[in-house]
Amino acid sequence: MRSARLFLLAAASVAVLTAAAPALAQVQPSDPWAQASSDIPADTNVRFGVLPNGMQYAVMRNATPPGQASLRLRIDAGSLMENEDQLGLAHFMEHMAFNGTTNIPENELLRILERLGLAFGADTNAATGFDQTFYQLELPRTNDETVDAALRIMREQVSEALMDPAALDAERGVIEGEERTRNTPGLRSAKAQLALLAPGQRLSNRFPIGDLNIIRTAPRERFVEFYHAYYRPNRATFIAVGDFDVDVMEAKIRAAFESWQPKGAEGPEPDLGTVQPRGPQTSILVEPGIQSSIQLNWVRAPDLDPDTIAERRANRIRNLGLAVLNRRLGEISRQENAPFIGAGADSSTVVDSLEIGGISASFNPGGWQRALETIEQEQRRLVQFGVSEAELQREITDARTALENAANAAATRTTPGLVNGLLNAANNETVFTTPATNLALFNQAVEGLTAAQVNSVLPPVFEGQGPVILVITPVEIEGGADAVTAALQASRQVPVAPPAAQAQLDWPYANFGTATAPTSRTELAAVGATVVTFPNGVRLTVKPTTFRDEQILVSVRTGLGELSLPTDRSTPLAFGGFVFQAGGLGKLTADELNRVLSGRIYSVGFSADGDAWQLSGATRPQDLNLQMQVLAAYLTDPGLRPAPFQQIQALFPQIIAQQMATPGGAFAMQSAELLASGDKREALPTAAEVASWTIDELRSGVTAGLAAGPIDVTMVGDVTVDDAIAAVAGTFGALPARAPAPQPATGATVRRFPAGTAEPVVLKHTGPGEQGLAYIAWPTTDAVIDRTEARTIQILGEVMGLRATEEIRERLAIAYSPGVGASSSDTFTGYGSIFVQALTRPESFTAFYDAVNAIVASLRDTPITEDELNRARLPEVERLKRSQAGNEYWLGQLSGVAANPADVDQILTHVSDLEAITVADIQRAARQYLRADTAWRGVSISDNPAAPAAPAAAQ
C-alpha cells in the first residue's frame, strides 16, 4: 500500500507561496478515489464526484472553526514528471501560477486575496513535491464574494497562466533565492541518501528545487510544454471543507471548472525505474553542520497494493511489532551514558519507487560504533526473540486509546485537518475514513492477535537488497567505510538474549492531601471564564468551550521564570525544558511513568516564561484528574535525573555546529544577546560553559524556582467549571500554602534594545559563501499594560511586509522570502522592536538596505492608501478571529487574568483595536519608531568560497 513519505516529502516540499487551482479534462481521472476499488468504506460525510472533463472533487461540510473554509487544488504531477531539460520547472511553474493569468494581471492576484483577509504564506500557499503540486487557500468567510473570488483565482492559475517572458525572467532570481535558502546540510544529506538508496531510479535526481542552470536559462516554451502536459482536468482534484452548504459549494465548483479543457498533448506517466540488485554497501557522507546519524537500510520493490482491509491489517500488525522495538530504543536512549541520542525503526514505501525497511540512530561525534552495535543487536534481538505478549498488549492499548479519543472527538475535527487528510488520501491513493471506521478496523485487526503472529511478520522488514549502510557525520570517521563495515560484522557475532521482563508498577501520586473547597468564585462573563481561589492561595481560571470535543488544555504558572535568572551569566536552567519531563518523577523514571499510565491521555511540558515558570498539559475529560496529578507531581517531586542532562550536555556542541551552518541559524544564535544589550538570559551559552555545568546546579535551580510564589492554574476546553474545581481541589488545592515569590534581582526587570549602528555588525556562519543574511531593526515599545500601541506597530509591520515582498522579492528578486516582524514584551517595560531581514547573497546587502531605507522613508513621508492598510490589516484580523475559535488562544490569553483582571479588557479590545487603526496612525508610528539613528543593523556571512552568481536574465 502507498504509505506516508518518511522524511523525504518534508525535504521535497520545497515551495511555500500563495494559492492556486487545478482542474483538467478527460473522462477518467488519472488516479480515481481509492474507495472505487476497495472494501474499506469512505467517510459518508464527504461528497466525492467527477466532472465530465475528468476533474475529481470532494466536498465536506465542517463548522470547526465556524464560518470558514479550506480549499486545496491538487495536480497529479510533480518533479518526477519533468524531462531532463525541465529539472525544477514543476516547482517553477507553481510560482508562475501567481504571476499573471489571462484575466488577473501580475501582482493583482495576491492583492485580491489580501482584500478578502488572506495573508500571503499563512492562508495563500502552494507546494511542489515529487509526485504532486497543490495550491491552498484558507478562507476566513464562506460568503459568495469570498468563495467566488477564490474559485475564480484557482481556476485561472491552473488553466490560464500567462508565463510572460519578462515575468519568467524576474522570477528566476526568486527561485535561485529559494534554492539558496533551502541549501542546508539537511537537504544535502537527503539528496545523498536518495542517490544511495535509489540509484538509477528517477527519484534519485528529481528533487523539486531542480537544476539551477535550467532554472536560469529554460525558455518559455519549456514551461508551456510542462503546463499543458500535466495541468489538465483529469489530473486535478479539488477539495473543499468548511462551514458551507455542500450543494451550493458543489454547484460553484462545477460552474468554475466544468469548462476547463486541456491544451496540447498529455504528458506520459514517468518510468520510475526499478530497485537494482545490490549486495551490502557502506557509505559515509561528511557534511559539516549535520546531526550525526547511522542507518541500516534494506531496500526492496515498492508495495503498491491497493488500500484494503487486509492491507491495513497487515500493516497494522507489522507496525505494532515495530512500535515495540521503537519503545525499547527510546528507553535505551534515556539511560545514563546512552549509546545514542535517539533511534527508530520503520518500513515505508517512498514515492511509489522503493520500499525501505530499516533502523537508524543519531549520536554524538565519535559515538558511531556504539550506536551501530546497539541498533544492530536490538534489531536482531527483535527478529530472533520477537515481542512479548505484555509488550504487544501495551502497544494495542495505547493505539486503541488514541483511536477511541479520535472517534469521540470526530464531531469537532478541524477544517484544515480534514482538508489535508483528503489531500493526503488523494495523493497516497488511500480511502478517507472516519475515526469510527479507523477504530473498528483496528479492533478487527487485533482481535485475538498474538505475539507469535506479530513476530512472524517482523523478519521481512529487515530483508531485501543490502543492508545499505549510510553514516552521516560532520567529521571524518577514522578508517572510513571499511571500519564501519568491520564494526557491523563484529557486532553480528555478538549473541543476543531476550529482553528482560519489566516489573509491574503502581501510580504513587494519587494523594496530595485533603481536597479543599474554594474560598471565592468570580465570574468573568465577558470572556466566559470563572476565577476560583482555594484556601492555600492557588488560583484557578477555567473557561469551558465547545471548540474541540475531548480536549482540555492546562497551564500551571508559578515563580518568576526569566526574572529569577541572572543577567550577567548563563545558567543550567537554560536546559530546564530539555531535562524536566525526560527526567521523570522522584518515584518513577519517565519510562516507568509511561508504563504505569499506559492507555491514559496526558502530557507534560515545561518552560520559562518572562515572569513565571510554566507547566502545561493536554488531556481529555475522563483523564482530567490524572492530568492534574501528573502536573502536581512534577511541581512537587520532579526527577531531574542525570541521563537527559548528560545527553543534552553532550549534544550541545552539535547544536551549535548545526546552527552555525546556516546564516539564519547563526544569526539567531549570535544576535539574541546583542539585541538584548548583553542580557545573558538571551544568550546561547558556550560549549565550555555547558560542559562545566552539573545536574546538581540544574536541580537546585529548578527546585528553588518551583518552590515559592502563588500558583495559577488555567484550564480551557471540554470541561465544566465544577469538574475543573474538583480536579484542582484534590491536587494543587491540597498542597500546603506557599511562601511569596522572591523579589527579582537588581536589574532583572530591565531589558534594553541596543543603540543604533551606522554599519552592520558582522556575524559569521560556516555555510556556503553565497549564503548571507541582512537584518535591520528599530526599537519600539512594550505590551506590559496597554497593548494598543503594540497592535499599531504590528500592523505597521504588516504594511512593511507587503512592501518588502513587492520590492525585495518581486522587483529586485534578491531574496526568496524577506521577513518582517514586530514584537512587544509583556514583561519588560519599554522593550520591543520591528525588523526586516532577508536571506540573500552578500553582494546584495547594499541593495537590501537601500530598498529598506526607501520603504521606510516612504512610510514616514507619504500616507499609505486605505487599500494598502486593509490588505495588511484584514488578514491579521481574520487570523485573530480564527485563533479565537481555538482552545490554544484562550489558554494563553487567560493565563494572567487571575493576577491581572485588567487583562480582560485587553483581550476584548484586540479586534477592535486593529480595526480602529488609521492611515494616520501608521504614518505616525513610522515617524516615531523607524528612525535612522536608532536602527540596529547586522549581517551574517561566511568565509567559505561562494558559488558564482547567476548572470543577468536577458530582457
Coordinates of N, CA, C and O in Angstrom, one line a residue, residues 341 364 572 574-579 642-655 690 693 698:
I341 N 21.5 9.2 20.8 CA 20.6 10.3 21.3 C 19.2 9.8 21.1 O 18.3 10.1 21.9
N364 N 26.3 11.4 19.0 CA 27.3 12.5 19.1 C 28.6 12.1 18.4 O 28.9 10.9 18.3
P572 N 22.5 26.7 34.1 CA 21.9 25.4 33.6 C 20.4 25.4 33.5 O 19.9 24.5 32.8
A574 N 18.8 27.1 31.6 CA 18.6 27.1 30.2 C 18.2 25.8 29.6 O 17.6 25.7 28.6
F575 N 18.6 24.7 30.3 CA 18.3 23.3 29.9 C 17.1 22.7 30.5 O 16.8 21.6 30.3
G576 N 16.4 23.5 31.3 CA 15.2 23.0 32.0 C 14.2 22.3 31.1 O 13.7 21.3 31.4
G577 N 13.9 23.0 30.0 CA 12.9 22.4 29.1 C 13.3 21.1 28.5 O 12.5 20.2 28.2
F578 N 14.6 20.8 28.3 CA 15.1 19.6 27.8 C 15.1 18.5 28.8 O 15.0 17.3 28.4
V579 N 15.3 18.8 30.0 CA 15.5 17.8 31.1 C 14.3 17.5 31.9 O 14.2 16.4 32.4
P642 N 20.1 12.5 36.0 CA 21.3 12.9 35.2 C 21.3 12.6 33.7 O 21.9 13.3 32.9
A643 N 20.6 11.5 33.4 CA 20.7 11.0 32.0 C 20.3 12.0 30.9 O 21.1 12.3 30.0
P644 N 19.1 12.6 31.0 CA 18.8 13.6 30.0 C 19.7 14.8 30.0 O 19.9 15.4 29.0
F645 N 20.1 15.2 31.2 CA 21.0 16.4 31.3 C 22.4 16.0 30.6 O 22.9 16.8 29.9
Q646 N 22.9 14.8 30.9 CA 24.2 14.4 30.2 C 24.0 14.4 28.7 O 24.9 14.7 28.0
Q647 N 22.8 13.9 28.3 CA 22.6 13.8 26.9 C 22.6 15.2 26.2 O 23.3 15.3 25.1
I648 N 21.9 16.1 26.7 CA 21.9 17.4 26.1 C 23.2 18.1 26.2 O 23.7 18.9 25.3
Q649 N 23.9 17.9 27.3 CA 25.2 18.4 27.5 C 26.2 17.9 26.4 O 26.9 18.7 25.9
A650 N 26.1 16.6 26.2 CA 27.0 16.0 25.1 C 26.6 16.5 23.7 O 27.4 16.6 22.9
L651 N 25.3 16.7 23.5 CA 24.8 17.1 22.2 C 25.0 18.5 21.9 O 25.0 18.9 20.7
F652 N 25.2 19.3 22.9 CA 25.3 20.8 22.7 C 26.3 21.2 21.7 O 25.9 22.1 20.8
P653 N 27.5 20.7 21.6 CA 28.4 21.2 20.6 C 27.8 20.9 19.2 O 28.1 21.8 18.3
Q654 N 27.1 19.9 19.0 CA 26.5 19.6 17.7 C 25.4 20.6 17.4 O 25.2 21.1 16.3
I655 N 24.6 21.0 18.4 CA 23.6 22.0 18.3 C 24.2 23.3 17.8 O 23.7 24.0 16.8
V690 N 28.6 25.1 29.0 CA 27.7 23.9 29.2 C 28.5 22.7 29.8 O 28.0 22.0 30.6
W693 N 28.8 22.8 33.6 CA 27.6 22.7 34.4 C 27.4 21.3 35.0 O 27.8 20.3 34.5
L698 N 21.4 22.4 38.1 CA 20.1 22.5 37.5 C 19.0 22.1 38.5 O 18.0 22.8 38.6

